[in-house]
PDB file of C-alpha atoms in Angstrom:
ATOM      1  CA  MET A 156      92.355 116.603  98.176  1.00 94.00           C
ATOM      2  CA  GLU A 157      94.930 113.868  98.763  1.00 96.00           C
ATOM      3  CA  VAL A 158      93.696 111.172 101.163  1.00 97.00           C
ATOM      4  CA  LEU A 159      96.377 108.438 101.060  1.00 97.00           C
ATOM      5  CA  LYS A 160      99.677 107.838  99.279  1.00 97.00           C
ATOM      6  CA  LEU A 161     100.782 104.213  98.964  1.00 98.00           C
ATOM      7  CA  TYR A 162     104.346 103.237  98.087  1.00 97.00           C
ATOM      8  CA  ILE A 163     104.270  99.766  96.548  1.00 97.00           C
ATOM      9  CA  HIS A 164     107.014  97.147  96.920  1.00 96.00           C
ATOM     10  CA  VAL A 165     106.502  94.393  94.335  1.00 96.00           C
ATOM     11  CA  ASN A 166     107.249  90.896  95.688  1.00 96.00           C
ATOM     12  CA  GLY A 167     106.470  88.766  92.642  1.00 96.00           C
ATOM     13  CA  CYS A 168     104.429  88.303  89.507  1.00 97.00           C
ATOM     14  CA  GLU A 169     102.624  85.369  87.899  1.00 98.00           C
ATOM     15  CA  LYS A 170     101.355  85.548  84.302  1.00 98.00           C
ATOM     16  CA  VAL A 171      99.160  83.745  81.818  1.00 98.00           C
ATOM     17  CA  GLU A 172      98.413  84.638  78.192  1.00 97.00           C
ATOM     18  CA  SER A 173      95.438  83.628  76.079  1.00 96.00           C
ATOM     19  CA  GLU A 174      94.436  84.530  72.554  1.00 94.00           C
ATOM     20  CA  CYS A 175      92.456  87.561  73.745  1.00 93.00           C
ATOM     21  CA  ALA A 176      94.254  88.757  76.905  1.00 96.00           C
ATOM     22  CA  ALA A 177      97.333  88.614  79.103  1.00 97.00           C
ATOM     23  CA  VAL A 178      96.829  88.454  82.879  1.00 98.00           C
ATOM     24  CA  GLN A 179      99.365  89.369  85.570  1.00 97.00           C
ATOM     25  CA  MET A 180      98.889  88.788  89.289  1.00 98.00           C
ATOM     26  CA  ILE A 181     101.359  90.992  91.148  1.00 97.00           C
ATOM     27  CA  SER A 182     101.952  90.382  94.869  1.00 98.00           C
ATOM     28  CA  PHE A 183     103.074  93.358  96.929  1.00 97.00           C
ATOM     29  CA  ASP A 184     103.441  95.079 100.275  1.00 97.00           C
ATOM     30  CA  GLY A 185     104.710  98.579 101.084  1.00 97.00           C
ATOM     31  CA  ARG A 186     103.889 101.635 103.132  1.00 98.00           C
ATOM     32  CA  CYS A 187     101.248 104.349 103.328  1.00 98.00           C
ATOM     33  CA  ASP A 188     101.662 108.021 104.246  1.00 96.00           C
ATOM     34  CA  GLY A 189      99.232 110.892 104.494  1.00 95.00           C
ATOM     35  CA  ASP A 190      97.688 113.501 106.755  1.00 96.00           C
ATOM     36  CA  TYR A 191      94.950 111.097 107.866  1.00 97.00           C
ATOM     37  CA  PHE A 192      96.828 107.795 108.190  1.00 98.00           C
ATOM     38  CA  ARG A 193     100.324 106.277 108.265  1.00 98.00           C
ATOM     39  CA  GLY A 194     101.099 102.589 108.168  1.00 98.00           C
ATOM     40  CA  GLU A 195     102.311  99.478 106.396  1.00 98.00           C
ATOM     41  CA  ILE A 196     100.692  97.540 103.568  1.00 98.00           C
ATOM     42  CA  LEU A 197     100.468  94.030 104.962  1.00 98.00           C
ATOM     43  CA  PRO A 198     101.900  91.083 103.010  1.00 95.00           C
ATOM     44  CA  GLY A 199      99.324  89.456 100.764  1.00 95.00           C
ATOM     45  CA  GLY A 200      98.305  92.404  98.609  1.00 97.00           C
ATOM     46  CA  VAL A 201      97.533  91.354  95.035  1.00 98.00           C
ATOM     47  CA  ASP A 202      97.013  93.462  91.924  1.00 97.00           C
ATOM     48  CA  THR A 203      95.414  91.585  89.030  1.00 97.00           C
ATOM     49  CA  GLN A 204      96.046  93.311  85.705  1.00 96.00           C
ATOM     50  CA  ILE A 205      94.289  92.208  82.523  1.00 97.00           C
ATOM     51  CA  TYR A 206      95.681  93.419  79.213  1.00 95.00           C
ATOM     52  CA  TYR A 207      93.122  92.951  76.447  1.00 94.00           C
ATOM     53  CA  LYS A 208      94.103  92.904  72.795  1.00 89.00           C
ATOM     54  CA  ASP A 209      91.206  95.125  71.650  1.00 86.00           C
ATOM     55  CA  GLN A 210      90.126  97.284  74.619  1.00 91.00           C
ATOM     56  CA  PRO A 211      91.589  99.250  77.563  1.00 93.00           C
ATOM     57  CA  SER A 212      93.365  97.198  80.202  1.00 94.00           C
ATOM     58  CA  LYS A 213      91.938  96.745  83.700  1.00 96.00           C
ATOM     59  CA  LEU A 214      93.381  96.357  87.161  1.00 95.00           C
ATOM     60  CA  SER A 215      91.894  95.214  90.442  1.00 97.00           C
ATOM     61  CA  ALA A 216      93.997  95.357  93.603  1.00 97.00           C
ATOM     62  CA  ARG A 217      93.039  94.303  97.126  1.00 98.00           C
ATOM     63  CA  TYR A 218      95.114  94.889 100.223  1.00 98.00           C
ATOM     64  CA  LEU A 219      95.125  95.619 103.962  1.00 98.00           C
ATOM     65  CA  VAL A 220      96.990  98.494 105.546  1.00 98.00           C
ATOM     66  CA  GLN A 221      97.753  98.620 109.277  1.00 98.00           C
ATOM     67  CA  GLY A 222      98.851 101.751 111.101  1.00 98.00           C
ATOM     68  CA  ILE A 223      97.758 104.822 113.017  1.00 98.00           C
ATOM     69  CA  ASP A 224      95.041 107.321 112.097  1.00 98.00           C
ATOM     70  CA  HIS A 225      95.401 111.088 112.600  1.00 97.00           C
ATOM     71  CA  THR A 226      93.979 110.808 116.137  1.00 98.00           C
ATOM     72  CA  GLY A 227      96.823 108.478 117.147  1.00 98.00           C
ATOM     73  CA  ARG A 228      94.691 105.337 117.310  1.00 98.00           C
ATOM     74  CA  GLY A 229      95.785 102.036 115.791  1.00 98.00           C
ATOM     75  CA  CYS A 230      93.589 100.809 112.969  1.00 98.00           C
ATOM     76  CA  ARG A 231      93.354  98.880 109.725  1.00 98.00           C
ATOM     77  CA  ILE A 232      92.131  99.898 106.291  1.00 98.00           C
ATOM     78  CA  PHE A 233      91.000  97.513 103.537  1.00 98.00           C
ATOM     79  CA  ILE A 234      91.356  98.910 100.024  1.00 98.00           C
ATOM     80  CA  GLU A 235      89.868  97.514  96.841  1.00 98.00           C
ATOM     81  CA  ASN A 236      91.243  99.565  93.980  1.00 96.00           C
ATOM     82  CA  ASN A 237      89.716  98.973  90.533  1.00 96.00           C
ATOM     83  CA  GLY A 238      90.852 100.882  87.495  1.00 95.00           C
ATOM     84  CA  ILE A 239      91.345 101.269  83.785  1.00 94.00           C
ATOM     85  CA  MET A 240      94.738 101.660  82.118  1.00 89.00           C
ATOM     86  CA  TYR A 241      94.904 103.437  78.796  1.00 82.00           C
ATOM     87  CA  ASP A 242      97.548 105.404  76.914  1.00 81.00           C
ATOM     88  CA  GLY A 243     100.022 105.167  79.794  1.00 78.00           C
ATOM     89  CA  GLU A 244      97.570 106.580  82.364  1.00 88.00           C
ATOM     90  CA  THR A 245      95.810 104.660  85.128  1.00 91.00           C
ATOM     91  CA  ILE A 246      92.740 106.021  86.911  1.00 92.00           C
ATOM     92  CA  THR A 247      91.192 103.996  89.736  1.00 95.00           C
ATOM     93  CA  ARG A 248      88.027 104.012  91.838  1.00 96.00           C
ATOM     94  CA  PRO A 249      89.024 102.814  95.320  1.00 97.00           C
ATOM     95  CA  ILE A 250      86.597 101.320  97.824  1.00 97.00           C
ATOM     96  CA  ILE A 251      87.688 101.578 101.461  1.00 98.00           C
ATOM     97  CA  TYR A 252      86.557  99.865 104.679  1.00 98.00           C
ATOM     98  CA  THR A 253      88.134 100.651 108.041  1.00 98.00           C
ATOM     99  CA  ASP A 254      87.770  99.969 111.754  1.00 98.00           C
ATOM    100  CA  SER A 255      88.838 103.571 112.518  1.00 98.00           C
ATOM    101  CA  ILE A 256      86.024 105.808 113.730  1.00 98.00           C
ATOM    102  CA  ALA A 257      88.008 108.881 112.608  1.00 98.00           C
ATOM    103  CA  LEU A 258      88.420 107.497 109.077  1.00 98.00           C
ATOM    104  CA  LYS A 259      84.885 106.105 108.634  1.00 98.00           C
ATOM    105  CA  TRP A 260      84.120 108.953 106.217  1.00 97.00           C
ATOM    106  CA  MET A 261      86.407 107.265 103.662  1.00 97.00           C
ATOM    107  CA  GLU A 262      83.853 104.446 103.334  1.00 97.00           C
ATOM    108  CA  THR A 263      81.299 106.776 101.729  1.00 97.00           C
ATOM    109  CA  ALA A 264      83.579 109.361 100.111  1.00 96.00           C
ATOM    110  CA  SER A 265      83.761 109.705  96.345  1.00 96.00           C
ATOM    111  CA  LEU A 266      87.359 108.560  95.822  1.00 97.00           C
ATOM    112  CA  TYR A 267      89.624 108.253  92.808  1.00 96.00           C
ATOM    113  CA  GLY A 268      93.241 107.278  92.440  1.00 96.00           C
ATOM    114  CA  THR A 269      96.219 107.592  90.152  1.00 95.00           C
ATOM    115  CA  LEU A 270      99.162 105.304  89.544  1.00 92.00           C
ATOM    116  CA  THR A 271     102.605 106.806  88.935  1.00 91.00           C
ATOM    117  CA  VAL A 272     106.109 105.409  89.051  1.00 90.00           C
ATOM    118  CA  VAL A 273     108.665 107.274  91.165  1.00 91.00           C
ATOM    119  CA  GLU A 274     112.283 106.105  90.947  1.00 91.00           C
ATOM    120  CA  GLY A 275     111.100 102.726  89.655  1.00 89.00           C
ATOM    121  CA  GLN A 276     108.579 102.275  92.487  1.00 91.00           C
ATOM    122  CA  PRO A 277     104.794 102.254  91.847  1.00 93.00           C
ATOM    123  CA  VAL A 278     102.942 104.911  93.852  1.00 96.00           C
ATOM    124  CA  ILE A 279      99.156 104.960  94.249  1.00 96.00           C
ATOM    125  CA  THR A 280      97.671 108.286  95.327  1.00 97.00           C
ATOM    126  CA  ILE A 281      94.044 108.312  96.475  1.00 97.00           C
ATOM    127  CA  TYR A 282      92.065 111.548  96.354  1.00 97.00           C
ATOM    128  CA  THR A 283      88.601 112.798  97.199  1.00 94.00           C
ATOM    129  CA  ASP A 284      86.722 115.653  95.558  1.00 82.00           C
ATOM    130  CA  LYS A 285      87.925 118.830  97.270  1.00 61.00           C
ATOM    131  CA  ASN A 286      84.348 120.132  97.445  1.00 58.00           C
ATOM    132  CA  GLU A 287      83.031 117.038  99.178  1.00 53.00           C
ATOM    133  CA  ASN A 288      82.160 117.184 102.890  1.00 47.00           C
ATOM    134  CA  ASN A 289      81.759 113.755 104.463  1.00 48.00           C
ATOM    135  CA  GLY A 290      81.787 114.639 108.147  1.00 47.00           C
ATOM    136  CA  LYS A 291      85.565 114.580 108.192  1.00 49.00           C
ATOM    137  CA  GLY A 292      85.596 116.896 111.152  1.00 44.00           C
ATOM    138  CA  GLU A 293      88.617 119.051 111.864  1.00 42.00           C
ATOM    139  CA  LYS A 294      90.918 117.404 109.296  1.00 42.00           C
ATOM    140  CA  GLY A 295      88.308 117.805 106.562  1.00 39.00           C
ATOM    141  CA  SER A 296      87.230 121.371 107.286  1.00 32.00           C
ATOM    142  CA  GLY A 297      88.071 123.967 104.694  1.00 30.00           C
ATOM    143  CA  ILE A 298      88.167 121.453 101.873  1.00 27.00           C
TER     144      ILE A 298
END
């Protein structure tokens, strides 16, 4: 089941290369849409990508999103999204913390994410196992 969809706007990139890896730190903001939450990715998001010469590449992004949950209440969500990039595919394991009572279930849900590019714009989609029941209440019933 789709939990959040994040549309990334890249603001800049800093790089360093060593003999064994290349590292990029990508700053970004953007927006978030979904059935549970809508809002804006606040400035200051950073995705650190490490490209190793002899193993799969890794990413680790951290960012805050501010908006409104599905009950209409204002809230913030912190996302730490760690992943592995291999053969053109990126799979992540997001960790979420929020001050929203209605979205608290995301803090303990088994989440995974994918990275795609749509019309040149990175899009992160975060999912939870469709068979999982984390006390999501009305929005989560019938999953």
